[in-house]
mmCIF file of C-alpha atoms and ligand atoms in Angstrom:
data_model
loop_
_atom_site.group_PDB
_atom_site.id
_atom_site.type_symbol
_atom_site.label_atom_id
_atom_site.label_comp_id
_atom_site.label_asym_id
_atom_site.label_seq_id
_atom_site.Cartn_x
_atom_site.Cartn_y
_atom_site.Cartn_z
ATOM 1 C CA UNK A 224 -3.383 -2.233 10.604
ATOM 2 C CA UNK A 225 -4.710 -2.279 7.215
ATOM 3 C CA UNK A 226 -6.125 -5.421 5.323
ATOM 4 C CA UNK A 227 -6.668 -5.426 1.746
ATOM 5 C CA UNK A 228 -9.716 -7.494 0.592
ATOM 6 C CA UNK A 229 -8.832 -7.812 -3.303
ATOM 7 C CA UNK A 230 -12.133 -8.375 -5.467
ATOM 8 C CA UNK A 231 -11.669 -9.934 -8.919
ATOM 9 C CA UNK A 232 -15.265 -9.493 -10.136
ATOM 10 C CA UNK A 233 -14.862 -5.953 -10.124
ATOM 11 C CA UNK A 234 -11.637 -4.752 -9.184
ATOM 12 C CA UNK A 235 -12.502 -1.071 -8.109
ATOM 13 C CA UNK A 236 -14.797 -2.644 -5.504
ATOM 14 C CA UNK A 237 -11.385 -3.588 -3.727
ATOM 15 C CA UNK A 238 -11.843 -2.208 -0.313
ATOM 16 C CA UNK A 239 -9.494 -1.737 2.890
ATOM 17 C CA UNK A 240 -10.321 -2.908 6.135
ATOM 18 C CA UNK A 241 -8.802 -0.553 8.800
ATOM 19 C CA UNK A 242 -8.008 -1.971 12.439
ATOM 20 C CA UNK A 243 -6.705 0.177 15.166
ATOM 21 C CA UNK A 244 -7.802 2.380 18.729
ATOM 22 C CA UNK A 245 -9.626 5.487 18.296
ATOM 23 C CA UNK A 246 -10.459 5.200 14.746
ATOM 24 C CA UNK A 247 -13.916 6.694 15.431
ATOM 25 C CA UNK A 248 -12.129 10.042 16.294
ATOM 26 C CA UNK A 249 -10.391 10.193 12.973
ATOM 27 C CA UNK A 250 -13.842 9.390 11.017
ATOM 28 C CA UNK A 251 -14.622 12.625 9.286
ATOM 29 C CA UNK A 252 -11.003 12.115 7.394
ATOM 30 C CA UNK A 253 -11.334 8.305 6.529
ATOM 31 C CA UNK A 254 -15.012 8.469 5.480
ATOM 32 C CA UNK A 255 -14.271 11.401 3.266
ATOM 33 C CA UNK A 256 -11.140 9.823 1.420
ATOM 34 C CA UNK A 257 -12.752 6.126 1.354
ATOM 35 C CA UNK A 258 -16.397 7.042 0.931
ATOM 36 C CA UNK A 259 -17.225 10.682 -0.373
ATOM 37 C CA UNK A 260 -20.796 11.684 -0.486
ATOM 38 C CA UNK A 261 -22.816 14.915 -0.222
ATOM 39 C CA UNK A 262 -24.708 13.316 3.050
ATOM 40 C CA UNK A 263 -24.058 10.415 5.285
ATOM 41 C CA UNK A 264 -27.063 8.451 7.155
ATOM 42 C CA UNK A 265 -25.356 6.758 10.290
ATOM 43 C CA UNK A 266 -27.605 4.065 11.200
ATOM 44 C CA UNK A 267 -27.131 2.197 14.273
ATOM 45 C CA UNK A 268 -29.089 0.412 16.997
ATOM 46 C CA UNK A 269 -30.430 1.837 20.379
ATOM 47 C CA UNK A 270 -27.670 0.863 22.466
ATOM 48 C CA UNK A 271 -24.607 1.403 20.119
ATOM 49 C CA UNK A 272 -26.323 4.841 18.851
ATOM 50 C CA UNK A 273 -26.302 5.629 23.099
ATOM 51 C CA UNK A 274 -22.821 4.743 23.742
ATOM 52 C CA UNK A 275 -21.035 6.026 20.516
ATOM 53 C CA UNK A 276 -23.746 8.041 18.610
ATOM 54 C CA UNK A 277 -22.811 11.351 20.301
ATOM 55 C CA UNK A 278 -18.854 11.063 19.035
ATOM 56 C CA UNK A 279 -19.545 9.871 15.933
ATOM 57 C CA UNK A 280 -22.300 13.046 14.849
ATOM 58 C CA UNK A 281 -19.393 15.427 16.579
ATOM 59 C CA UNK A 282 -16.604 13.962 14.693
ATOM 60 C CA UNK A 283 -18.432 14.182 11.455
ATOM 61 C CA UNK A 284 -19.763 17.633 12.001
ATOM 62 C CA UNK A 285 -16.451 18.669 13.234
ATOM 63 C CA UNK A 286 -14.951 17.545 10.196
ATOM 64 C CA UNK A 287 -17.421 19.433 7.808
ATOM 65 C CA UNK A 288 -19.475 16.228 7.005
ATOM 66 C CA UNK A 289 -23.441 16.567 6.582
ATOM 67 C CA UNK A 290 -24.627 13.414 8.804
ATOM 68 C CA UNK A 291 -27.818 12.508 10.273
ATOM 69 C CA UNK A 292 -28.293 9.594 13.222
ATOM 70 C CA UNK A 293 -30.998 6.901 12.585
ATOM 71 C CA UNK A 294 -31.208 4.462 15.233
ATOM 72 C CA UNK A 295 -33.647 1.361 15.465
ATOM 73 C CA UNK A 296 -34.094 -0.771 18.461
ATOM 74 C CA UNK A 297 -31.581 -3.435 19.018
ATOM 75 C CA UNK A 298 -31.923 -7.057 18.988
ATOM 76 C CA UNK A 299 -31.727 -9.844 16.484
ATOM 77 C CA UNK A 300 -35.527 -9.809 16.420
ATOM 78 C CA UNK A 301 -35.440 -6.123 14.748
ATOM 79 C CA UNK A 302 -33.127 -7.466 11.992
ATOM 80 C CA UNK A 303 -36.483 -7.191 9.755
ATOM 81 C CA UNK A 304 -38.069 -5.849 6.625
ATOM 82 C CA UNK A 305 -40.022 -3.326 8.977
ATOM 83 C CA UNK A 306 -36.573 -2.043 10.200
ATOM 84 C CA UNK A 307 -35.202 -2.087 6.443
ATOM 85 C CA UNK A 308 -38.355 -0.190 5.443
ATOM 86 C CA UNK A 309 -38.454 2.260 8.103
ATOM 87 C CA UNK A 310 -35.054 3.350 7.932
ATOM 88 C CA UNK A 311 -35.518 3.643 3.847
ATOM 89 C CA UNK A 312 -38.579 5.816 4.479
ATOM 90 C CA UNK A 313 -36.646 8.130 6.916
ATOM 91 C CA UNK A 314 -34.120 8.354 4.290
ATOM 92 C CA UNK A 315 -36.462 9.272 1.861
ATOM 93 C CA UNK A 316 -38.432 11.747 3.655
ATOM 94 C CA UNK A 317 -34.807 13.224 4.571
ATOM 95 C CA UNK A 318 -34.337 13.588 0.649
ATOM 96 C CA UNK A 319 -31.133 11.514 0.544
ATOM 97 C CA UNK A 320 -30.232 11.205 -2.955
ATOM 98 C CA UNK A 321 -28.030 9.053 -5.020
ATOM 99 C CA UNK A 322 -25.224 11.140 -3.649
ATOM 100 C CA UNK A 323 -25.770 10.086 -0.348
ATOM 101 C CA UNK A 324 -24.176 6.983 1.431
ATOM 102 C CA UNK A 325 -24.698 4.921 4.704
ATOM 103 C CA UNK A 326 -22.498 4.549 7.812
ATOM 104 C CA UNK A 327 -23.073 1.448 9.522
ATOM 105 C CA UNK A 328 -22.180 1.797 13.262
ATOM 106 C CA UNK A 329 -22.682 -1.214 15.264
ATOM 107 C CA UNK A 330 -22.541 -5.264 15.557
ATOM 108 C CA UNK A 331 -23.776 -7.794 12.784
ATOM 109 C CA UNK A 332 -27.146 -6.777 12.967
ATOM 110 C CA UNK A 333 -26.810 -2.906 12.436
ATOM 111 C CA UNK A 334 -24.175 -4.176 9.285
ATOM 112 C CA UNK A 335 -26.666 -6.421 7.996
ATOM 113 C CA UNK A 336 -29.705 -4.285 8.070
ATOM 114 C CA UNK A 337 -27.801 -0.979 7.236
ATOM 115 C CA UNK A 338 -26.167 -2.771 4.269
ATOM 116 C CA UNK A 339 -28.960 -3.963 2.919
ATOM 117 C CA UNK A 340 -30.685 -0.352 2.826
ATOM 118 C CA UNK A 341 -27.817 0.891 1.241
ATOM 119 C CA UNK A 342 -27.655 -1.956 -1.335
ATOM 120 C CA UNK A 343 -31.405 -0.986 -2.083
ATOM 121 C CA UNK A 344 -31.712 2.707 -1.931
ATOM 122 C CA UNK A 345 -31.827 4.302 -5.230
ATOM 123 C CA UNK A 346 -30.707 0.544 -6.435
ATOM 124 C CA UNK A 347 -27.562 0.935 -4.130
ATOM 125 C CA UNK A 348 -25.750 3.960 -2.581
ATOM 126 C CA UNK A 349 -22.121 3.435 -1.059
ATOM 127 C CA UNK A 350 -21.666 2.261 2.591
ATOM 128 C CA UNK A 351 -19.082 2.256 5.260
ATOM 129 C CA UNK A 352 -18.846 -0.636 8.122
ATOM 130 C CA UNK A 353 -18.056 0.623 11.409
ATOM 131 C CA UNK A 354 -18.208 -2.630 13.415
ATOM 132 C CA UNK A 355 -18.315 -2.399 17.319
ATOM 133 C CA UNK A 356 -18.736 -5.913 17.954
ATOM 134 C CA UNK A 357 -15.773 -8.677 17.882
ATOM 135 C CA UNK A 358 -17.961 -10.866 15.730
ATOM 136 C CA UNK A 359 -19.038 -7.609 13.312
ATOM 137 C CA UNK A 360 -15.056 -7.167 13.582
ATOM 138 C CA UNK A 361 -13.592 -10.278 12.431
ATOM 139 C CA UNK A 362 -16.847 -11.854 10.603
ATOM 140 C CA UNK A 363 -19.867 -10.009 9.486
ATOM 141 C CA UNK A 364 -18.537 -6.491 8.389
ATOM 142 C CA UNK A 365 -16.234 -8.496 5.741
ATOM 143 C CA UNK A 366 -17.423 -9.901 2.397
ATOM 144 C CA UNK A 367 -20.288 -7.927 1.565
ATOM 145 C CA UNK A 368 -23.527 -9.984 2.658
ATOM 146 C CA UNK A 369 -26.677 -7.885 3.882
ATOM 147 C CA UNK A 370 -29.732 -8.813 4.615
ATOM 148 C CA UNK A 371 -32.920 -9.437 7.050
ATOM 149 C CA UNK A 372 -34.377 -12.283 8.961
ATOM 150 C CA UNK A 373 -38.145 -13.783 8.179
ATOM 151 C CA UNK A 374 -40.103 -15.813 10.280
ATOM 152 C CA UNK A 375 -39.213 -18.703 7.685
ATOM 153 C CA UNK A 376 -35.594 -18.284 8.501
ATOM 154 C CA UNK A 377 -32.477 -16.289 9.027
ATOM 155 C CA UNK A 378 -30.945 -13.674 6.378
ATOM 156 C CA UNK A 379 -33.527 -15.304 3.785
ATOM 157 C CA UNK A 380 -33.396 -11.738 1.879
ATOM 158 C CA UNK A 381 -30.812 -9.610 1.204
ATOM 159 C CA UNK A 382 -28.227 -8.482 -1.262
ATOM 160 C CA UNK A 383 -24.555 -8.719 -1.891
ATOM 161 C CA UNK A 384 -22.979 -5.111 -1.224
ATOM 162 C CA UNK A 385 -19.625 -4.343 -0.588
ATOM 163 C CA UNK A 386 -18.768 -1.745 1.775
ATOM 164 C CA UNK A 387 -16.429 1.242 0.509
ATOM 165 C CA UNK A 388 -14.233 0.443 3.518
ATOM 166 C CA UNK A 389 -14.403 -1.176 7.065
ATOM 167 C CA UNK A 390 -13.468 0.828 9.855
ATOM 168 C CA UNK A 391 -12.994 -1.398 12.958
ATOM 169 C CA UNK A 392 -11.993 0.840 16.002
ATOM 170 C CA UNK A 393 -11.023 -1.574 18.825
ATOM 171 C CA UNK A 394 -11.712 0.884 21.851
ATOM 172 C CA UNK A 395 -15.340 0.159 21.095
ATOM 173 C CA UNK A 396 -14.706 -3.144 22.402
ATOM 174 C CA UNK A 397 -14.212 -2.073 25.821
ATOM 175 C CA UNK A 398 -17.915 -1.645 26.509
ATOM 176 C CA UNK A 399 -18.856 -4.901 24.906
ATOM 177 C CA UNK A 400 -20.537 -7.540 27.448
ATOM 178 C CA UNK A 401 -18.550 -10.385 28.188
ATOM 179 C CA UNK A 402 -20.757 -13.057 26.529
ATOM 180 C CA UNK A 403 -20.701 -11.226 23.302
ATOM 181 C CA UNK A 404 -16.777 -10.999 23.321
ATOM 182 C CA UNK A 405 -17.090 -14.571 23.720
ATOM 183 C CA UNK A 406 -19.507 -14.816 20.945
ATOM 184 C CA UNK A 407 -17.193 -13.056 18.566
ATOM 185 C CA UNK A 408 -14.168 -15.469 19.616
ATOM 186 C CA UNK A 409 -16.454 -18.656 18.265
ATOM 187 C CA UNK A 410 -16.018 -16.918 14.805
ATOM 188 C CA UNK A 411 -12.319 -16.410 15.653
ATOM 189 C CA UNK A 412 -11.698 -20.039 16.803
ATOM 190 C CA UNK A 413 -13.367 -21.373 13.344
ATOM 191 C CA UNK A 414 -11.011 -19.330 11.213
ATOM 192 C CA UNK A 415 -8.258 -20.571 13.143
ATOM 193 C CA UNK A 416 -9.762 -24.539 12.636
ATOM 194 C CA UNK A 417 -10.462 -23.898 8.546
ATOM 195 C CA UNK A 418 -6.994 -22.201 8.136
ATOM 196 C CA UNK A 419 -4.219 -21.733 10.638
ATOM 197 C CA UNK A 420 -3.489 -24.039 13.606
ATOM 198 C CA UNK A 421 -0.964 -21.636 14.949
ATOM 199 C CA UNK A 422 -3.721 -18.968 15.228
ATOM 200 C CA UNK A 423 -5.689 -21.266 17.289
ATOM 201 C CA UNK A 424 -2.555 -21.674 19.615
ATOM 202 C CA UNK A 425 -2.099 -18.001 19.671
ATOM 203 C CA UNK A 426 -5.667 -17.607 20.936
ATOM 204 C CA UNK A 427 -5.340 -20.207 23.532
ATOM 205 C CA UNK A 428 -2.525 -18.266 24.919
ATOM 206 C CA UNK A 429 -4.006 -14.840 24.363
ATOM 207 C CA UNK A 430 -7.092 -16.376 26.174
ATOM 208 C CA UNK A 431 -6.654 -14.435 29.701
ATOM 209 C CA UNK A 432 -5.408 -11.370 27.991
ATOM 210 C CA UNK A 433 -8.817 -10.877 25.591
ATOM 211 C CA UNK A 434 -11.243 -11.666 28.099
ATOM 212 C CA UNK A 435 -9.585 -10.570 31.348
ATOM 213 C CA UNK A 436 -10.794 -7.376 32.683
ATOM 214 C CA UNK A 437 -8.030 -4.989 30.961
ATOM 215 C CA UNK A 438 -9.005 -6.537 27.572
ATOM 216 C CA UNK A 439 -5.627 -6.260 26.252
ATOM 217 C CA UNK A 440 -5.829 -3.973 23.337
ATOM 218 C CA UNK A 441 -2.658 -5.548 21.969
ATOM 219 C CA UNK A 442 -3.974 -8.991 22.266
ATOM 220 C CA UNK A 443 -7.226 -7.933 20.804
ATOM 221 C CA UNK A 444 -5.524 -6.201 17.519
ATOM 222 C CA UNK A 445 -3.516 -9.196 16.641
ATOM 223 C CA UNK A 446 -6.336 -11.558 16.859
ATOM 224 C CA UNK A 447 -8.718 -9.187 14.820
ATOM 225 C CA UNK A 448 -6.114 -8.536 12.357
ATOM 226 C CA UNK A 449 -5.504 -12.278 11.913
ATOM 227 C CA UNK A 450 -9.247 -13.090 11.673
ATOM 228 C CA UNK A 451 -9.686 -10.416 9.028
ATOM 229 C CA UNK A 452 -6.650 -11.738 6.892
ATOM 230 C CA UNK A 453 -8.516 -15.036 6.796
ATOM 231 C CA UNK A 454 -11.607 -14.096 6.220
ATOM 232 C CA UNK A 455 -10.459 -11.809 3.347
ATOM 233 C CA UNK A 456 -8.585 -14.806 1.676
ATOM 234 C CA UNK A 457 -11.156 -16.978 1.498
ATOM 235 C CA UNK A 458 -14.148 -14.195 0.491
ATOM 236 C CA UNK A 459 -11.760 -12.301 -2.104
ATOM 237 C CA UNK A 460 -11.094 -15.843 -3.719
ATOM 238 C CA UNK A 461 -14.985 -16.423 -3.854
ATOM 239 C CA UNK A 462 -17.166 -13.794 -3.498
ATOM 240 C CA UNK A 463 -20.419 -15.009 -4.645
ATOM 241 C CA UNK A 464 -20.148 -18.150 -2.670
ATOM 242 C CA UNK A 465 -19.852 -20.756 -4.979
ATOM 243 C CA UNK A 466 -16.683 -22.734 -3.681
ATOM 244 C CA UNK A 467 -14.115 -22.480 -1.028
ATOM 245 C CA UNK A 468 -16.052 -19.877 0.933
ATOM 246 C CA UNK A 469 -17.788 -22.737 2.049
ATOM 247 C CA UNK A 470 -15.126 -23.412 4.801
ATOM 248 C CA UNK A 471 -16.563 -20.362 6.514
ATOM 249 C CA UNK A 472 -19.716 -22.392 7.052
ATOM 250 C CA UNK A 473 -17.713 -25.028 9.318
ATOM 251 C CA UNK A 474 -20.019 -25.188 12.515
ATOM 252 C CA UNK A 475 -22.508 -23.235 10.642
ATOM 253 C CA UNK A 476 -24.846 -25.939 9.102
ATOM 254 C CA UNK A 477 -25.631 -27.647 12.810
ATOM 255 C CA UNK A 478 -25.569 -24.259 14.364
ATOM 256 C CA UNK A 479 -27.852 -22.725 12.394
ATOM 257 C CA UNK A 480 -30.308 -25.632 13.115
ATOM 258 C CA UNK A 481 -29.557 -24.888 16.803
ATOM 259 C CA UNK A 482 -30.489 -21.195 16.175
ATOM 260 C CA UNK A 483 -33.458 -21.926 14.547
ATOM 261 C CA UNK A 484 -35.012 -24.850 16.715
ATOM 262 C CA UNK A 485 -34.090 -22.776 20.003
ATOM 263 C CA UNK A 486 -35.964 -19.910 18.769
ATOM 264 C CA UNK A 487 -33.367 -18.040 18.415
ATOM 265 C CA UNK A 488 -32.865 -17.459 22.013
ATOM 266 C CA UNK A 489 -29.082 -18.360 22.144
ATOM 267 C CA UNK A 490 -26.564 -16.106 20.788
ATOM 268 C CA UNK A 491 -25.370 -17.115 17.030
ATOM 269 C CA UNK A 492 -21.702 -17.854 18.260
ATOM 270 C CA UNK A 493 -23.008 -19.784 20.929
ATOM 271 C CA UNK A 494 -24.752 -21.386 18.647
ATOM 272 C CA UNK A 495 -22.045 -21.861 16.173
ATOM 273 C CA UNK A 496 -19.735 -23.280 18.907
ATOM 274 C CA UNK A 497 -21.968 -25.985 19.335
ATOM 275 C CA UNK A 498 -22.150 -26.478 15.963
ATOM 276 C CA UNK A 499 -18.182 -26.755 15.580
ATOM 277 C CA UNK A 500 -18.290 -29.244 18.165
ATOM 278 C CA UNK A 501 -20.769 -31.471 16.846
ATOM 279 C CA UNK A 502 -19.426 -31.154 13.255
ATOM 280 C CA UNK A 503 -16.052 -31.973 13.972
ATOM 281 C CA UNK A 504 -17.167 -34.942 16.030
ATOM 282 C CA UNK A 505 -19.177 -35.626 12.593
ATOM 283 C CA UNK A 506 -15.819 -35.375 10.536
ATOM 284 C CA UNK A 507 -14.135 -38.022 13.404
ATOM 285 C CA UNK A 508 -16.957 -40.191 13.052
ATOM 286 C CA UNK A 509 -16.399 -40.796 9.320
ATOM 287 C CA UNK A 510 -12.435 -40.687 9.441
ATOM 288 C CA UNK A 511 -12.307 -37.204 7.523
ATOM 289 C CA UNK A 512 -10.684 -35.764 10.559
ATOM 290 C CA UNK A 513 -7.435 -36.864 12.622
ATOM 291 C CA UNK A 514 -8.710 -38.369 15.858
ATOM 292 C CA UNK A 515 -8.444 -35.726 18.766
ATOM 293 C CA UNK A 516 -9.400 -32.919 16.494
ATOM 294 C CA UNK A 517 -12.709 -32.939 17.668
ATOM 295 C CA UNK A 518 -11.574 -32.933 21.493
ATOM 296 C CA UNK A 519 -8.949 -29.988 20.613
ATOM 297 C CA UNK A 520 -11.463 -27.740 19.294
ATOM 298 C CA UNK A 521 -14.100 -28.563 22.265
ATOM 299 C CA UNK A 522 -10.897 -27.782 24.607
ATOM 300 C CA UNK A 523 -10.756 -24.324 22.746
ATOM 301 C CA UNK A 524 -14.140 -23.193 22.940
ATOM 302 C CA UNK A 525 -14.481 -24.284 26.467
ATOM 303 C CA UNK A 526 -11.514 -22.003 27.136
ATOM 304 C CA UNK A 527 -13.743 -18.907 25.984
ATOM 305 C CA UNK A 528 -16.666 -20.143 28.368
ATOM 306 C CA UNK A 529 -18.413 -21.221 24.835
ATOM 307 C CA UNK A 530 -21.352 -23.946 24.979
ATOM 308 C CA UNK A 531 -20.746 -27.400 23.045
ATOM 309 C CA UNK A 532 -23.281 -29.517 23.428
ATOM 310 C CA UNK A 533 -26.922 -29.485 22.450
ATOM 311 C CA UNK A 534 -29.551 -27.711 24.734
ATOM 312 C CA UNK A 535 -31.227 -30.487 27.116
ATOM 313 C CA UNK A 536 -34.219 -29.880 24.828
ATOM 314 C CA UNK A 537 -32.935 -30.216 21.705
ATOM 315 C CA UNK A 538 -34.936 -32.725 19.436
ATOM 316 C CA UNK A 539 -32.830 -34.410 16.624
ATOM 317 C CA UNK A 540 -35.940 -34.704 14.322
ATOM 318 C CA UNK A 541 -36.333 -30.806 14.547
ATOM 319 C CA UNK A 542 -32.637 -30.477 14.063
ATOM 320 C CA UNK A 543 -32.608 -32.597 10.862
ATOM 321 C CA UNK A 544 -35.694 -30.710 9.640
ATOM 322 C CA UNK A 545 -34.046 -27.490 10.044
ATOM 323 C CA UNK A 546 -30.895 -28.442 8.455
ATOM 324 C CA UNK A 547 -33.011 -29.210 5.618
ATOM 325 C CA UNK A 548 -35.276 -26.097 5.775
ATOM 326 C CA UNK A 549 -37.863 -28.573 5.384
ATOM 327 C CA UNK A 550 -40.084 -30.584 7.841
ATOM 328 C CA UNK A 551 -41.403 -33.156 5.320
ATOM 329 C CA UNK A 552 -38.620 -34.248 3.457
ATOM 330 C CA UNK A 553 -36.515 -37.012 5.029
ATOM 331 C CA UNK A 554 -33.417 -39.153 4.087
ATOM 332 C CA UNK A 555 -30.676 -38.476 1.681
ATOM 333 C CA UNK A 556 -27.294 -36.648 2.525
ATOM 334 C CA UNK A 557 -26.573 -33.654 4.327
ATOM 335 C CA UNK A 558 -23.793 -31.526 3.109
ATOM 336 C CA UNK A 559 -21.214 -30.197 5.537
ATOM 337 C CA UNK A 560 -17.726 -28.447 5.481
ATOM 338 C CA UNK A 561 -15.750 -30.636 7.751
ATOM 339 C CA UNK A 562 -11.775 -29.910 9.107
ATOM 340 C CA UNK A 563 -9.181 -32.911 8.378
ATOM 341 C CA UNK A 564 -7.318 -31.401 11.372
ATOM 342 C CA UNK A 565 -6.926 -27.804 12.962
ATOM 343 C CA UNK A 566 -5.921 -25.455 10.175
ATOM 344 C CA UNK A 567 -6.826 -27.666 7.327
ATOM 345 C CA UNK A 568 -10.223 -28.447 5.693
ATOM 346 C CA UNK A 569 -11.547 -31.104 3.546
ATOM 347 C CA UNK A 570 -12.517 -29.940 -0.060
ATOM 348 C CA UNK A 571 -11.008 -28.829 -2.797
ATOM 349 C CA UNK A 572 -12.158 -27.782 -6.773
ATOM 350 C CA UNK A 573 -12.081 -31.420 -8.115
ATOM 351 C CA UNK A 574 -13.945 -33.313 -5.317
ATOM 352 C CA UNK A 575 -16.063 -30.308 -4.033
ATOM 353 C CA UNK A 576 -15.727 -28.169 -1.016
ATOM 354 C CA UNK A 577 -18.390 -29.769 1.338
ATOM 355 C CA UNK A 578 -18.632 -33.557 2.132
ATOM 356 C CA UNK A 579 -22.042 -35.348 1.841
ATOM 357 C CA UNK A 580 -22.896 -37.093 4.951
ATOM 358 C CA UNK A 581 -25.888 -39.684 5.538
ATOM 359 C CA UNK A 582 -28.836 -38.568 7.311
ATOM 360 C CA UNK A 583 -28.264 -41.678 9.806
ATOM 361 C CA UNK A 584 -24.751 -40.775 10.463
ATOM 362 C CA UNK A 585 -25.839 -37.200 11.264
ATOM 363 C CA UNK A 586 -28.503 -38.436 13.470
ATOM 364 C CA UNK A 587 -26.134 -40.557 15.697
ATOM 365 C CA UNK A 588 -23.847 -37.757 16.362
ATOM 366 C CA UNK A 589 -26.656 -35.326 17.379
ATOM 367 C CA UNK A 590 -28.184 -38.067 19.427
ATOM 368 C CA UNK A 591 -24.926 -38.821 21.338
HETATM 369 N N1 NAD B 774 -23.507 -10.837 6.732
HETATM 370 C C1 NAD B 774 -22.279 -11.354 7.447
HETATM 371 O O1 NAD B 774 -21.388 -12.150 6.886
HETATM 372 C C2 NAD B 774 -22.646 -12.047 8.711
HETATM 373 C C3 NAD B 774 -21.711 -12.970 9.504
HETATM 374 C C4 NAD B 774 -21.803 -13.272 10.537
HETATM 375 C C5 NAD B 774 -22.795 -12.858 11.268
HETATM 376 N N2 NAD B 774 -23.776 -12.036 10.514
HETATM 377 C C6 NAD B 774 -25.227 -11.746 11.567
HETATM 378 O O2 NAD B 774 -24.848 -10.600 12.842
HETATM 379 C C7 NAD B 774 -25.600 -10.692 13.824
HETATM 380 C C8 NAD B 774 -24.740 -10.960 15.072
HETATM 381 O O3 NAD B 774 -24.094 -10.047 15.097
HETATM 382 P P1 NAD B 774 -23.458 -9.444 16.307
HETATM 383 O O4 NAD B 774 -22.993 -10.706 17.170
HETATM 384 O O5 NAD B 774 -22.421 -8.405 16.364
HETATM 385 O O6 NAD B 774 -24.955 -9.057 17.366
HETATM 386 P P2 NAD B 774 -25.523 -7.602 17.513
HETATM 387 O O7 NAD B 774 -25.714 -6.478 16.374
HETATM 388 O O8 NAD B 774 -27.262 -7.890 17.691
HETATM 389 O O9 NAD B 774 -24.712 -7.148 18.667
HETATM 390 C C9 NAD B 774 -24.597 -7.635 19.997
HETATM 391 C C10 NAD B 774 -25.365 -6.540 21.137
HETATM 392 O O10 NAD B 774 -24.417 -5.813 21.650
HETATM 393 C C11 NAD B 774 -24.691 -4.623 21.362
HETATM 394 N N3 NAD B 774 -23.548 -3.968 21.011
HETATM 395 C C12 NAD B 774 -22.745 -3.650 19.876
HETATM 396 N N4 NAD B 774 -21.361 -3.292 20.132
HETATM 397 C C13 NAD B 774 -21.491 -2.811 21.493
HETATM 398 C C14 NAD B 774 -20.493 -1.961 22.191
HETATM 399 N N5 NAD B 774 -19.573 -1.594 21.307
HETATM 400 N N6 NAD B 774 -20.596 -2.036 23.158
HETATM 401 C C15 NAD B 774 -21.731 -2.312 24.004
HETATM 402 N N7 NAD B 774 -22.759 -3.015 23.430
HETATM 403 C C16 NAD B 774 -22.621 -3.052 22.022
HETATM 404 C C17 NAD B 774 -25.830 -4.432 20.484
HETATM 405 O O11 NAD B 774 -26.589 -3.158 20.624
HETATM 406 C C18 NAD B 774 -26.534 -5.808 20.833
HETATM 407 O O12 NAD B 774 -27.402 -5.713 22.005
HETATM 408 C C19 NAD B 774 -26.396 -12.048 13.260
HETATM 409 O O13 NAD B 774 -27.593 -11.403 12.885
HETATM 410 C C20 NAD B 774 -25.893 -12.634 11.988
HETATM 411 O O14 NAD B 774 -26.542 -13.322 11.140
HETATM 412 C C21 NAD B 774 -23.953 -11.538 9.647
HETATM 413 ZN ZN1 ZN B 775 -21.242 -17.067 11.687
#
């Protein structure tokens, strides 16, 4: 399956997302075609490098490509300037030039760090996304956002840098822990809510096929493909995040605050599940969403064992401060991307893509 991401700002930057089983075994051919370079830096994290590094390096070398593997320690807490600096230094020491390219082999953390290395190395060299988590396949590998976290917040330093191609080998999902699979489902459910009610219904139907022991590849392929189509359509309509792309933030205003106040102890997809449940409740509270929308979203999230309520020790004051990125400022509206119903968001060019809600109402919903 191939989904094209047409980019209008710079048409030659349009790229394909390839989704299939066994694609890592065809990597040399695919990379040579979509991202020709003299040398490749394969950036990966310690888990993924151990699982798939040997295969990837063998396939690239057998295909006559010059490649080196640069792993860094796995985990969100390593999505830092230090990791970015160390990887860039290793490439400089190995004398990668402007004619080199980066292959990002891993989940969203690898994609973001490796993408940022590629965005800044010699002011930007080409890169390829090789997503190995469901979250990375359906979400983070598409759209060209790269970057690292700082102690002041997530993704605060980064750059837009579009990949030359995204190659999603569904076979890699076989080794993904179940909680990570569910975390990826959270973003897939988000895609259904913002754009496609039938897709939400199909996720519900495919639940056992996807989450069961066999992880049905056909069901996974349907799911990844539809999510990718939705994300690609939104992103290509709004490359620099000025408008419609705000819809992709559904669940993320509260979700990011949950992540931040929780010391990032929760998976991103889990925090977003809580965020979607609460933002849907908010949408019903201000009569933007049809009644029952929140309950339907909660039901779907729970089917995938995702959390839908704030952690017991969450403090509303801290969440509000995190949403404002500011401990001192108080009062004034907060802005949310809200659904009208499953499959349709509230917002347009004329009236804005997000809705302003008073802090009092947000507090009320968070406190329930
Ligand atoms: N750039 C964007 O547009 C965008 C969008 C959404 C999320 N993100 C970022 O993505 C990150 C989350 O990504 P993630 O959920 O993929 O986390 P991750 O990259 O940390 O991967 C989760 C864990 O699974 C392991 N893993 C990866 N693939 C595996 C496989 N096939 N088998 C077994 N284990 C595997 C990893 O080593 C890691 O321990 C966050 O930092 C988030 O900010 C970015
Ligand atoms: Zn997200």
